[in-house]
Structure formats: C-alpha cells, structure tokens
Coordinates of C-alpha atoms in Angstrom, one line a residue:
Chain A
M235 CA 41.4 68.7 20.8
A236 CA 42.8 70.7 17.8
T237 CA 39.4 72.9 17.9
F238 CA 39.9 73.5 21.7
A239 CA 43.4 74.4 21.1
A240 CA 42.1 76.5 18.8
R241 CA 39.6 78.5 20.4
H242 CA 41.5 79.2 23.1
A243 CA 44.7 80.6 21.3
P244 CA 44.6 84.1 21.6
E245 CA 44.2 83.3 25.7
H246 CA 46.8 80.4 26.7
A247 CA 50.1 81.0 25.2
A248 CA 51.0 77.4 26.2
P249 CA 48.5 74.3 25.2
P250 CA 45.8 74.8 27.8
P251 CA 46.2 71.4 30.7
G252 CA 42.8 70.9 29.5
E253 CA 44.7 69.2 26.7
G254 CA 45.5 66.2 28.8
S255 CA 48.7 64.7 29.7
A256 CA 49.7 67.3 31.9
F257 CA 47.5 65.1 34.1
L258 CA 48.6 62.0 33.4
A259 CA 49.3 60.0 36.7
V260 CA 52.5 58.0 37.2
Q261 CA 51.2 55.0 36.7
F262 CA 49.4 54.8 33.4
E263 CA 50.7 54.7 29.9
D264 CA 48.0 57.2 28.5
M265 CA 45.6 59.6 28.7
G266 CA 43.1 56.7 27.0
T267 CA 44.0 54.0 29.7
Q268 CA 43.8 56.8 32.5
L269 CA 39.6 57.6 31.9
A270 CA 39.1 54.0 31.2
T271 CA 40.5 52.7 34.7
G272 CA 39.1 55.5 36.1
K273 CA 35.7 54.7 35.1
L274 CA 35.9 51.3 35.8
G275 CA 36.6 52.4 39.5
I276 CA 33.5 54.6 40.0
W277 CA 31.5 51.9 38.8
L278 CA 33.1 49.4 40.9
F279 CA 32.1 52.6 43.6
L280 CA 29.0 53.0 42.6
A281 CA 28.3 48.9 43.2
S282 CA 29.6 49.3 46.3
E283 CA 26.5 52.1 46.9
V284 CA 24.1 50.3 45.7
L285 CA 24.8 47.3 48.4
F286 CA 25.4 49.7 50.9
F287 CA 22.0 51.7 50.3
S288 CA 20.4 47.8 49.5
G289 CA 20.5 47.3 53.9
L290 CA 18.2 50.1 54.4
F291 CA 15.8 49.3 51.5
L292 CA 15.5 45.7 52.8
A293 CA 14.7 47.2 56.4
Y294 CA 12.2 48.8 54.4
A295 CA 10.7 46.3 52.8
V296 CA 10.6 44.0 56.0
Y297 CA 8.9 46.8 58.2
R298 CA 6.4 47.3 55.5
A299 CA 5.9 44.0 54.4
H300 CA 4.9 43.1 58.6
H301 CA 3.5 46.4 58.8
P302 CA 1.5 47.6 55.8
E303 CA -0.5 49.6 58.3
L304 CA 1.8 51.4 60.0
F305 CA 2.9 52.9 56.6
R306 CA -0.1 53.9 55.4
Y307 CA -0.9 55.7 58.6
A308 CA 2.8 57.1 58.5
S309 CA 3.1 58.3 55.1
L310 CA 0.4 60.9 55.4
F311 CA 2.8 62.8 58.0
L312 CA 4.7 63.2 54.6
D313 CA 4.2 66.0 52.1
W314 CA 3.7 64.6 48.2
R315 CA 4.0 67.8 47.1
L316 CA 7.8 68.5 48.7
G317 CA 8.8 65.4 47.7
A318 CA 7.3 65.7 44.1
A319 CA 9.5 69.1 43.8
N320 CA 12.5 67.7 45.6
T321 CA 12.3 65.0 42.3
V322 CA 11.9 67.6 39.8
V323 CA 14.9 69.6 41.4
L324 CA 17.1 66.2 41.6
V325 CA 16.3 65.2 38.2
S326 CA 17.1 68.7 36.8
S327 CA 20.6 68.6 38.6
S328 CA 20.9 65.1 37.1
L329 CA 20.3 66.8 33.9
S330 CA 22.7 70.1 34.4
A331 CA 25.4 67.2 35.6
A332 CA 25.2 65.6 32.5
W333 CA 25.0 68.8 30.8
S334 CA 28.1 69.7 31.7
V335 CA 30.2 66.1 31.2
R336 CA 29.1 67.2 27.2
A337 CA 30.4 70.8 27.8
A338 CA 34.0 69.3 29.4
Q339 CA 34.1 66.9 26.3
L340 CA 33.3 69.4 23.7
G341 CA 35.5 72.4 25.1
D342 CA 33.1 74.7 26.1
R343 CA 34.1 76.4 29.5
R344 CA 31.7 78.3 29.9
G345 CA 28.9 75.5 29.3
L346 CA 30.7 73.9 31.9
A347 CA 30.6 76.3 34.5
I348 CA 27.5 77.2 34.2
S349 CA 26.1 73.3 34.1
L350 CA 27.9 72.9 37.5
V351 CA 27.0 76.3 39.3
L352 CA 23.3 75.2 38.2
T353 CA 23.8 72.0 39.8
L354 CA 25.5 72.7 42.9
A355 CA 22.3 75.2 43.1
L356 CA 19.6 72.7 42.7
A357 CA 21.3 70.6 45.4
A358 CA 21.6 73.3 47.7
T359 CA 17.5 73.8 46.8
F360 CA 17.0 70.0 47.3
M361 CA 18.6 70.5 51.1
V362 CA 16.9 73.6 51.8
V363 CA 13.5 71.6 51.4
K364 CA 15.1 68.6 53.1
Y365 CA 15.5 71.2 55.8
F366 CA 12.0 72.6 56.7
E367 CA 10.6 68.9 56.0
Y368 CA 12.6 67.5 58.7
S369 CA 12.3 70.7 61.1
H370 CA 8.8 71.0 60.5
K371 CA 8.6 67.2 62.4
L372 CA 10.9 67.6 64.0
H373 CA 9.6 71.0 65.9
N374 CA 6.1 68.9 66.1
G375 CA 8.3 65.8 68.1
V376 CA 7.5 63.6 64.7
G377 CA 10.8 61.8 65.7
W378 CA 12.3 58.3 65.2
G379 CA 12.2 55.4 67.3
A380 CA 11.1 55.4 71.0
A381 CA 11.3 59.6 70.5
C382 CA 8.2 60.2 68.0
H383 CA 4.8 61.8 70.2
P384 CA 3.2 63.6 67.4
S385 CA 2.0 67.2 68.9
P386 CA -2.1 67.5 68.5
E387 CA -1.5 70.6 66.1
I388 CA 0.7 68.1 63.0
L389 CA -2.3 65.0 64.5
A390 CA -5.3 67.9 63.7
S391 CA -3.3 68.3 59.9
L392 CA -4.0 64.7 58.9
P393 CA -7.0 63.6 56.7
A394 CA -10.0 63.3 58.4
A395 CA -10.2 59.0 57.8
A396 CA -6.6 59.4 59.9
R397 CA -7.8 61.7 62.6
A398 CA -10.0 59.3 63.9
L399 CA -7.4 56.5 64.5
P400 CA -5.7 56.1 67.2
V401 CA -1.7 57.0 67.0
P402 CA 0.3 53.9 66.1
E403 CA 2.1 53.0 68.8
H404 CA 5.2 52.2 67.1
L405 CA 4.6 54.9 64.7
G406 CA 8.6 55.4 65.4
T407 CA 10.1 52.7 63.7
F408 CA 9.1 54.2 60.3
F409 CA 10.3 57.3 61.4
S410 CA 13.6 55.7 62.3
V411 CA 13.9 54.1 58.9
Y412 CA 12.4 57.2 57.1
Y413 CA 15.7 59.3 58.5
L414 CA 18.0 56.9 58.1
M415 CA 17.4 56.5 54.4
T416 CA 16.5 60.2 53.4
G417 CA 19.3 61.4 55.9
L418 CA 22.2 58.7 54.5
H419 CA 20.8 60.0 51.0
G420 CA 21.0 63.8 52.2
I421 CA 24.6 63.0 53.6
H422 CA 25.3 61.8 50.0
V423 CA 24.0 64.8 48.5
L424 CA 25.9 67.6 50.3
V425 CA 29.0 65.1 49.4
G426 CA 28.0 65.4 45.9
M427 CA 27.6 69.5 46.5
A428 CA 31.6 69.7 48.2
L429 CA 32.7 67.5 44.6
F430 CA 31.1 70.3 42.6
V431 CA 32.5 72.8 44.9
W432 CA 35.7 71.0 43.7
L433 CA 35.2 70.8 39.7
L434 CA 34.2 74.2 40.0
A435 CA 37.3 75.5 41.4
R436 CA 39.3 73.6 39.2
V437 CA 37.6 74.9 36.0
R438 CA 38.8 77.8 37.1
R439 CA 42.4 77.0 37.0
G440 CA 41.7 75.9 33.1
H441 CA 42.3 72.1 34.1
F442 CA 39.0 70.5 32.1
G443 CA 38.7 70.0 28.1
P444 CA 38.5 67.8 25.6
G445 CA 41.6 65.8 26.8
Y446 CA 41.1 65.2 30.0
W447 CA 37.5 65.5 31.6
G448 CA 37.1 62.0 33.9
P449 CA 37.0 63.9 37.1
V450 CA 33.9 65.3 35.7
D451 CA 32.5 62.3 34.4
A452 CA 33.0 60.6 37.7
V453 CA 31.0 63.5 40.1
A454 CA 28.6 63.3 37.8
L455 CA 28.0 59.5 37.4
Y456 CA 28.3 59.6 41.6
W457 CA 25.5 62.2 41.4
H458 CA 23.3 60.4 38.9
L459 CA 23.1 57.6 41.7
V460 CA 22.3 60.2 44.1
D461 CA 19.3 61.0 41.8
M462 CA 18.0 57.5 40.9
I463 CA 18.5 56.3 45.2
W464 CA 15.9 59.2 45.5
I465 CA 13.4 58.6 42.1
F466 CA 13.3 55.0 44.3
L467 CA 12.4 57.2 48.0
F468 CA 10.1 59.5 46.7
P469 CA 7.5 56.8 45.7
L470 CA 8.0 54.5 48.8
F471 CA 7.9 57.3 51.1
Y472 CA 5.6 59.5 49.8
L473 CA 3.0 58.0 47.9
I474 CA 2.2 55.0 50.2
Chain B
M144 CA 66.2 44.8 21.9
G145 CA 63.7 47.6 21.7
P146 CA 63.4 49.9 25.0
P147 CA 60.9 49.5 27.5
V148 CA 57.8 51.0 26.6
N149 CA 57.4 53.1 29.8
V150 CA 59.8 56.2 28.4
P151 CA 59.0 59.9 28.3
E152 CA 59.3 60.1 24.4
L153 CA 57.1 57.2 23.6
R154 CA 54.8 58.7 26.3
A155 CA 54.9 62.2 25.0
S156 CA 53.8 60.3 21.5
S157 CA 50.6 59.5 22.9
A158 CA 49.3 63.1 24.1
H159 CA 45.8 62.1 22.2
P160 CA 43.2 59.8 23.9
A161 CA 44.2 56.3 23.2
P162 CA 41.8 55.5 20.1
A163 CA 42.1 52.1 21.6
H164 CA 39.4 53.0 24.2
G165 CA 37.4 54.4 21.3
A166 CA 36.9 58.7 21.5
P167 CA 34.8 59.7 23.7
H168 CA 30.7 59.6 23.2
V169 CA 29.5 62.6 23.2
L170 CA 26.2 62.5 23.8
P171 CA 23.8 65.1 21.8
R172 CA 21.5 67.5 23.2
S173 CA 18.4 65.9 22.1
A174 CA 19.1 62.6 24.0
L175 CA 19.8 64.3 27.2
L176 CA 16.6 66.9 26.9
G177 CA 14.8 63.5 25.5
T178 CA 15.6 61.7 28.7
A179 CA 14.9 64.7 30.8
A180 CA 11.4 64.7 29.4
A181 CA 10.8 61.4 30.1
L182 CA 12.0 61.2 33.9
F183 CA 9.6 64.6 34.6
A184 CA 6.4 62.9 33.0
L185 CA 7.3 59.5 34.5
T186 CA 7.4 61.7 38.1
A187 CA 4.0 62.9 37.2
V188 CA 3.0 59.4 36.2
T189 CA 3.6 57.9 39.6
V190 CA 1.9 60.6 41.6
A191 CA -1.4 60.0 39.1
A192 CA -0.8 56.0 40.1
A193 CA -0.2 56.7 43.6
R194 CA -3.9 58.4 43.9
L195 CA -6.0 55.7 41.8
D196 CA -6.4 53.0 44.6
L197 CA -4.7 50.0 43.2
G198 CA -4.5 48.3 46.4
S199 CA -1.7 45.7 47.3
A200 CA -0.5 46.2 43.5
S201 CA 0.5 50.2 44.4
V202 CA 3.9 49.0 45.4
A203 CA 4.4 47.2 42.4
V204 CA 3.3 50.0 40.1
A205 CA 5.4 52.4 42.0
L206 CA 8.4 50.1 41.9
A207 CA 8.0 49.7 38.5
I208 CA 8.0 53.3 37.4
A209 CA 10.8 53.8 39.5
T210 CA 13.2 51.1 38.2
V211 CA 12.0 52.7 34.6
K212 CA 13.5 55.6 35.1
A213 CA 16.3 54.7 36.8
S214 CA 16.9 53.2 33.6
L215 CA 16.1 55.6 31.9
V216 CA 19.1 57.4 34.0
A217 CA 21.6 54.7 33.7
L218 CA 21.1 54.1 30.5
F219 CA 21.5 58.0 29.2
F220 CA 22.9 59.9 31.4
M221 CA 25.3 57.7 32.9
H222 CA 26.3 56.9 28.9
L223 CA 25.8 52.7 29.9
R224 CA 24.1 52.5 26.6
Y225 CA 27.3 53.9 25.0
E226 CA 29.8 52.4 27.7
H227 CA 32.0 48.9 27.4
R228 CA 29.0 46.3 28.7
F229 CA 31.1 45.3 31.9
H230 CA 30.1 48.3 33.5
L231 CA 26.4 47.4 32.8
V232 CA 27.5 44.2 34.4
V233 CA 29.3 46.0 37.5
L234 CA 25.6 48.3 38.1
V235 CA 22.9 45.1 37.4
G236 CA 25.3 42.7 39.1
A237 CA 25.2 45.0 42.1
V238 CA 21.3 45.0 41.7
L239 CA 20.7 41.4 41.7
F240 CA 23.4 40.4 44.4
A241 CA 20.8 43.3 46.8
V242 CA 18.0 41.3 45.3
L243 CA 19.0 38.0 46.1
F244 CA 19.7 39.2 49.4
G245 CA 16.1 41.0 50.7
A246 CA 14.3 38.4 48.8
F247 CA 16.4 35.8 51.7
V248 CA 15.8 38.2 54.4
L249 CA 11.7 38.9 53.8
F250 CA 11.1 35.1 53.3
D251 CA 13.3 34.0 56.7
T252 CA 11.4 37.2 58.5
A253 CA 8.0 36.1 57.0
Q254 CA 9.1 33.0 58.7
Y255 CA 9.2 33.7 62.9
Q256 CA 6.5 36.7 62.1
P257 CA 3.8 34.2 63.7
D258 CA 6.3 33.6 66.7
L259 CA 7.2 37.3 67.2
R260 CA 3.2 38.1 66.9
A261 CA 2.4 35.0 69.8
R262 CA 5.0 36.0 71.6
E263 CA 4.2 39.8 71.8
T264 CA 0.2 38.9 72.5
A265 CA 1.7 36.4 75.3
E266 CA 3.6 39.5 76.9
R267 CA 0.4 42.3 76.6
A268 CA -1.6 39.4 78.4
K269 CA 1.5 39.3 81.0
V270 CA 1.1 42.7 81.6
R271 CA -2.2 43.0 82.4

C-alpha cells in the first residue's frame, strides 16, 4: 500500500481512492470482509452459471448420444480453423484478464489499463470471427430447426465423402443446439465486454489499487468462466 | 460496556486490508504465462487428437483434454489453488450436480429410445 501511495504522491495530494476505504460499503466492517464476501458471491453466481449452461450441454449430450451420425455430418459445416483461432483468442483474453487483476493488486495503473483494453479487443475479435461464421451459414440456408436448408454451394464445399451422402432429415436439430449454445456464450462475451468498458471507466477515475481491486477480480472471474465454457464448446462442435 | 464495534473511528483505523483474511495472493508472471502456454499447447493437442481416428473414444479424449484445460484456468487464472477451499467446493459442487443431472437424463432418454424409433417407423409406414 505504501509503495502505491509513494509512487503516485506527486499526482495526488490526497491518497488515491484506490487506497481502499472510500469504497467500503455500509454493511461491511472492513475492506477484507467486503472483498471476501464479494468473492463468495461471485463464486455462487458462477456455480449458477455452470448449472444454467448444463441444461444446454445436456441437450447436446442427449442428441449426440442418440444421433451420432448426424453430429458427425453436421460438424463438417463448421470450420475447425476458425474455432481453433477463437480458442487462442479467448485463452489470450483470459491471460490478459488475469494480468489485469495482478496489475490492480500491485497498483500498476498503466498495466491495468493496458491489460483491460487488450482483453476488450480480444473479446471483440472473438465476436467478429463469430459474426463471420454465423453470417456465412445463415446466407447459405444453414439455420436452426425447420429453417435449415443448406444451399448447393455450401453442400459443394463439404468433403467428398460427405457430399455423397443425402442431407439428413433432422440436420436443423444440430444447428438449433449449435446456435443456442454458441449464441448464449456469445451473449456472455458481449456482457463481459460491457463490464470491461465499465472497469476501464473506473480505472480512468483512479478507483483501483492495492487496497481496492475486488471489481476487477470479479469481472475477471466471470470472464474466465466464459473462457472455460468455450474450451468445452470448441471440441464438442468443431472437432467431431 | 465498550462502544459498539461499528463506530466510524474504529472503521477508519481498519483502513488496511484486514490481515484476518490474508494479504492478496499476487500471481507471479511466470505462473500466468506458464498457464497460458499450457492452454495453447493443449489446444494443439486436442486438434491433433481429433485428426486421429479414435472411434468412439474420441469424445472421451476431447472431454478429458478440455477438463484439464478448464482445471488449469480454474486453479491458476481464477487462483482457486490459493483461495479459501470453500470456493473450490462451490465450483466442484455445481459441476457434480450437473453431472448427476446429466446421468439421470441420459439413462431416462435411453430408456424410451426404442419406443420413439418404433413410433417413427410406424408413422412413416402410415404416410406411405
């Protein structure tokens, strides 16, 4: 704490709010209790997120268990290279999010701002790749449920072995699960991006430092969960 | 009788992060970079494993690699390895309940699968 105050002494006459107690909520005795309570709250929220996604993972498991051939065929419509690229992008964003927590704890405001901007940029990159994937499919008639009528062009782009097969009757079922799972995940990415913008606005106001970094940690924890879910979605959809 | 604990003077004196909860664990750079390197390597491994023809074992292999990756994220990026044990219990508890949920649903749907197929065949015959 002292080093942070000393480093910023010329710019701030008063101790920077990042020092802590300015952000102590009325219901807490001290910053330590507030931090520990906030952390437990976030972990309980993440547990509810795991259960929230588990329903969709289960829909996937049931359909795949009973229709393995449909999943093998339908996954050929997905480009594993784009999925792998997005995995690298999201893992990198998790690294920079973890880095931002470290920077906040050490009172490195510049490092905190840079790592948050980097995380935001990587999250945006993920969504841009996803946008190209979705629009390519939807332009070629690969929608969900009954709205799945692949165009001759996209069918021609499949591997030769798949082109020889007739288009399965319930192809849209796979894409219902695909759009629901990756779509819900994408919504989580967008929410994460909004949270990073909020953190950045607070970094500008000098809110975070060694005495107060709970919100940075909370958003990073949420972001890591979003990364973890993608770690499962990637092999389950792209690498069948 | 002493004053109630929640007086401003006392609160001001506890401006330092409470040592009762321990100082924040700051992850070293090497731990962060090492975790990321392992995650990139395992992404390559999972892609390579998918190209091998492992038959029905391929799902199990893919899920095993993904579980290792997710554990690395949880233990290091989410610093569960250094946290209060209860946070690990919360996460693992949620995953266990999800697995329990999945096991029962899979048993159940497997049970009525033959009836479903029989009905489908019957309906097709009717259309013809």
